[in-house]
Amino acid sequence: MSNEAAVAETTEAPKSAGAVEAPAGVSAETAEFTFELSSTEVIFPLDESIYPRDAIFGAAYLFIDRCYVFLTRPADGQVGVRLRPKGERSEAILEALAGEFANELLNQLLRTRIAESTTKIREFYMQRAFFENTPSHSTIDALLAELDEEELADDPLEISVPWEEDPSA
Amino acid sequence: MPDPSTASQLDFSADIYSPVAVERAVAVFGDLAKFTVSHGEAAVSVTWTEPDADVADVLADELANYALNETILLHRAPSTTLR
């Protein structure tokens, strides 16, 4: 995947900013993950053509309990993410948060793609579970058919006696 | 601590945050400050004054978190749900 924000080596970009470089051989233009650090928060832009809205929301949702998350629209096709920890705040914690968020984005992206690629098969299974004969249905149907046959069967020994009539008559 | 008489404002990008979610957040936090909401083309702006002194420092962050949480829940809800 060319858009992987690989967390390999962190290089200090200008003060209060960080960047995670692309692995060797991968275009930095597509793989670089940059973020700005301040004393209380970390901010980074995400390209919506790489990370769809579902993935961004999925990752943000998982950070809401420990961070204040605010999303902005810095440019067309970009979503800005601002993370501000609720607890202790330090440069190391903020950098780690940015990395965790990037990893979670990839996780969410993968989940979305798997969900999309397995939609048909999940629908198929659901359809089969609800609308086709299952073994238990077949058994019930067979028992009902057997009862019907018994009721309609002949009585060659004349054992069955209609209850409406008096047998002594 | 913010001056209670000074208005604070938070602009929620209209194509990221659900206006319904922002309104819900304001309704939930309504007792903690005097809020006004204005719906623009690009953003839903929430302005408030006289925040409760106990929560003034975190009011904006908590409001934004609540609005985002509601936005995500609405985004995931069936399409028939009001967004």
XYZ file of C-alpha atoms in Angstrom:
252
model
C 0.000 0.000 0.000
C 1.583 3.237 -1.062
C -0.209 5.375 1.473
C 1.102 3.660 4.553
C 2.320 6.123 7.123
C 5.090 3.849 8.254
C 6.273 4.688 11.731
C 9.947 4.135 11.225
C 12.268 7.003 12.029
C 11.202 10.319 13.374
C 13.079 13.317 12.120
C 12.879 16.670 13.792
C 11.471 19.044 11.243
C 11.245 22.715 12.162
C 10.719 23.387 15.830
C 7.434 22.100 17.195
C 6.840 19.966 14.160
C 7.473 16.323 13.475
C 7.544 14.036 10.511
C 7.668 10.339 9.954
C 9.636 9.617 6.814
C 8.735 7.125 4.191
C 10.655 3.862 4.005
C 13.459 3.781 1.442
C 12.158 3.404 -2.073
C 8.738 4.805 -1.304
C 7.780 8.199 -2.591
C 7.868 10.662 0.283
C 5.111 12.609 -1.374
C 2.637 9.813 -0.757
C 3.966 8.314 2.462
C 5.115 11.207 4.622
C 3.151 11.806 7.784
C 3.775 15.236 9.230
C 2.461 16.767 12.383
C 2.800 19.987 14.336
C 3.439 19.887 18.042
C 2.731 22.512 20.640
C 2.903 22.171 24.392
C -0.672 20.951 24.644
C -1.684 19.469 21.322
C -0.665 17.795 18.117
C -2.141 18.740 14.754
C -1.861 16.954 11.444
C -3.637 17.008 8.085
C -5.082 13.909 6.437
C -5.758 13.445 2.758
C -9.342 12.309 2.322
C -8.526 10.611 -0.975
C -6.300 8.244 1.022
C -8.222 8.062 4.280
C -11.973 8.058 3.681
C -14.359 9.689 6.097
C -15.309 6.344 7.674
C -11.679 5.628 8.563
C -11.108 9.089 10.031
C -14.297 8.904 12.081
C -13.471 5.364 13.179
C -10.049 6.388 14.447
C -11.319 9.612 16.023
C -14.044 7.708 17.853
C -11.447 5.537 19.565
C -9.528 8.588 20.802
C -12.481 10.545 22.164
C -12.254 8.957 25.610
C -8.671 10.054 26.249
C -8.257 13.101 23.998
C -10.127 16.165 22.948
C -10.462 15.630 19.219
C -11.303 18.446 16.863
C -11.577 18.097 13.098
C -11.116 20.975 10.696
C -11.101 21.509 6.950
C -7.735 23.187 6.216
C -8.058 22.694 2.453
C -10.241 20.925 -0.067
C -9.862 17.185 0.282
C -8.066 17.491 3.593
C -9.202 16.936 7.143
C -7.177 18.487 9.929
C -6.984 16.516 13.150
C -6.202 18.169 16.456
C -5.542 15.915 19.425
C -5.300 17.360 22.909
C -4.784 14.765 25.655
C -7.138 14.951 28.621
C -4.430 13.863 31.003
C -0.694 14.396 31.050
C 0.743 16.345 28.123
C 4.329 16.121 26.982
C 6.103 16.125 23.658
C 6.687 12.374 23.831
C 3.044 11.682 24.637
C 1.840 13.923 21.832
C 4.173 12.299 19.313
C 3.043 8.867 20.433
C -0.584 9.929 20.072
C 0.003 11.065 16.502
C 1.645 7.738 15.690
C -1.131 5.760 17.338
C -3.723 7.731 15.439
C -1.925 7.033 12.162
C -1.794 3.328 12.957
C -5.458 3.298 13.881
C -6.266 5.025 10.601
C -4.625 2.168 8.722
C -6.500 -0.323 10.848
C -9.802 1.404 10.120
C -8.959 1.654 6.439
C -8.308 -2.072 6.290
C -11.543 -2.841 8.134
C -13.481 -0.666 5.702
C -11.926 -2.382 2.690
C -12.547 -5.862 4.086
C -16.135 -4.913 4.874
C -16.605 -3.664 1.312
C -14.996 -6.695 -0.286
C -17.041 -9.156 1.767
C -20.398 -7.431 1.455
C -21.704 -9.910 -1.116
C -20.719 -13.002 0.797
C -22.195 -11.640 4.059
C -25.447 -10.866 2.274
C -25.421 -14.362 0.817
C -25.003 -15.974 4.221
C -27.739 -13.864 5.760
C -30.079 -14.649 2.920
C -29.373 -18.339 3.296
C -29.823 -18.255 7.042
C -33.188 -16.548 6.861
C -34.837 -17.688 3.665
C -33.642 -21.154 2.752
C -34.466 -24.541 4.306
C -32.222 -25.359 7.161
C -31.855 -28.933 8.530
C -34.242 -28.165 11.406
C -36.899 -26.879 9.009
C -36.538 -29.998 6.899
C -37.100 -32.205 9.940
C -40.233 -30.326 10.936
C -41.549 -30.469 7.379
C -40.908 -34.212 7.243
C -42.790 -34.811 10.511
C -45.751 -32.747 9.329
C -45.869 -34.671 6.077
C -45.781 -37.950 8.001
C -48.742 -36.849 10.147
C -50.693 -35.861 7.052
C -50.033 -39.249 5.522
C -51.215 -41.058 8.658
C -54.458 -39.104 8.734
C -55.179 -39.896 5.113
C -54.126 -43.525 5.264
C -56.597 -46.358 4.750
C -57.753 -48.485 7.675
C -57.718 -52.057 6.264
C -58.232 -53.700 9.706
C -61.028 -51.272 10.578
C -59.436 -50.446 13.892
C -60.242 -46.781 13.909
C -63.768 -46.000 15.019
C -65.471 -42.717 14.277
C -66.304 -41.046 17.589
C -69.513 -39.505 16.275
C -71.201 -42.917 15.835
C -72.354 -45.284 18.565
C -70.321 -48.567 18.176
C -73.130 -50.715 19.646
C -75.662 -49.454 17.139
C -9.583 31.330 33.036
C -11.585 33.015 30.263
C -13.334 36.271 31.059
C -17.026 35.377 31.563
C -18.201 38.434 29.669
C -15.999 37.719 26.646
C -17.632 35.687 23.928
C -15.924 32.492 22.888
C -16.551 30.882 19.536
C -16.040 27.510 17.955
C -16.516 26.948 14.224
C -17.508 23.437 13.214
C -16.846 22.680 9.574
C -20.262 22.066 8.061
C -19.137 19.249 5.797
C -17.477 17.354 8.656
C -19.774 17.940 11.605
C -23.460 17.233 11.434
C -25.441 20.401 12.210
C -27.869 18.205 14.134
C -25.002 16.881 16.237
C -23.774 20.390 16.994
C -27.273 21.457 18.007
C -27.530 18.429 20.281
C -24.200 19.258 21.893
C -25.326 22.817 22.540
C -28.585 21.537 24.018
C -26.710 19.198 26.372
C -24.267 21.912 27.475
C -26.949 24.589 27.522
C -26.924 24.966 31.294
C -23.196 25.699 31.397
C -23.159 28.946 29.387
C -25.288 31.181 27.197
C -25.011 29.749 23.705
C -25.978 30.974 20.286
C -25.666 28.890 17.154
C -25.446 30.233 13.634
C -25.505 28.025 10.575
C -23.264 29.283 7.801
C -22.486 27.732 4.439
C -19.050 26.516 5.464
C -19.397 26.218 9.212
C -21.762 25.968 12.110
C -20.576 28.595 14.588
C -21.244 28.238 18.272
C -20.727 31.313 20.409
C -21.058 31.446 24.155
C -20.691 33.823 27.059
C -20.914 33.534 30.828
C -19.592 30.007 31.085
C -19.919 28.160 34.372
C -16.697 28.921 36.238
C -16.114 25.268 37.141
C -15.973 24.140 33.530
C -14.926 27.262 31.652
C -11.466 25.890 30.868
C -12.684 22.734 29.205
C -16.055 23.825 27.890
C -14.911 24.289 24.290
C -13.047 20.967 24.211
C -15.880 19.021 25.816
C -18.430 20.632 23.519
C -16.333 19.741 20.475
C -15.885 16.168 21.660
C -19.599 15.762 22.241
C -20.410 17.197 18.821
C -17.893 14.868 17.166
C -19.211 11.854 19.039
C -22.772 12.654 17.957
C -21.624 13.282 14.395
C -19.956 9.874 14.226
C -22.985 8.122 15.704
C -25.280 9.827 13.209
C -22.869 9.012 10.382
C -23.023 5.336 11.314
C -26.786 5.296 11.836
C -29.137 4.035 9.124
C -29.740 6.478 6.324
C -33.281 7.120 7.491
C -32.008 8.813 10.640
C -32.016 12.588 10.625
C -28.487 13.874 10.060
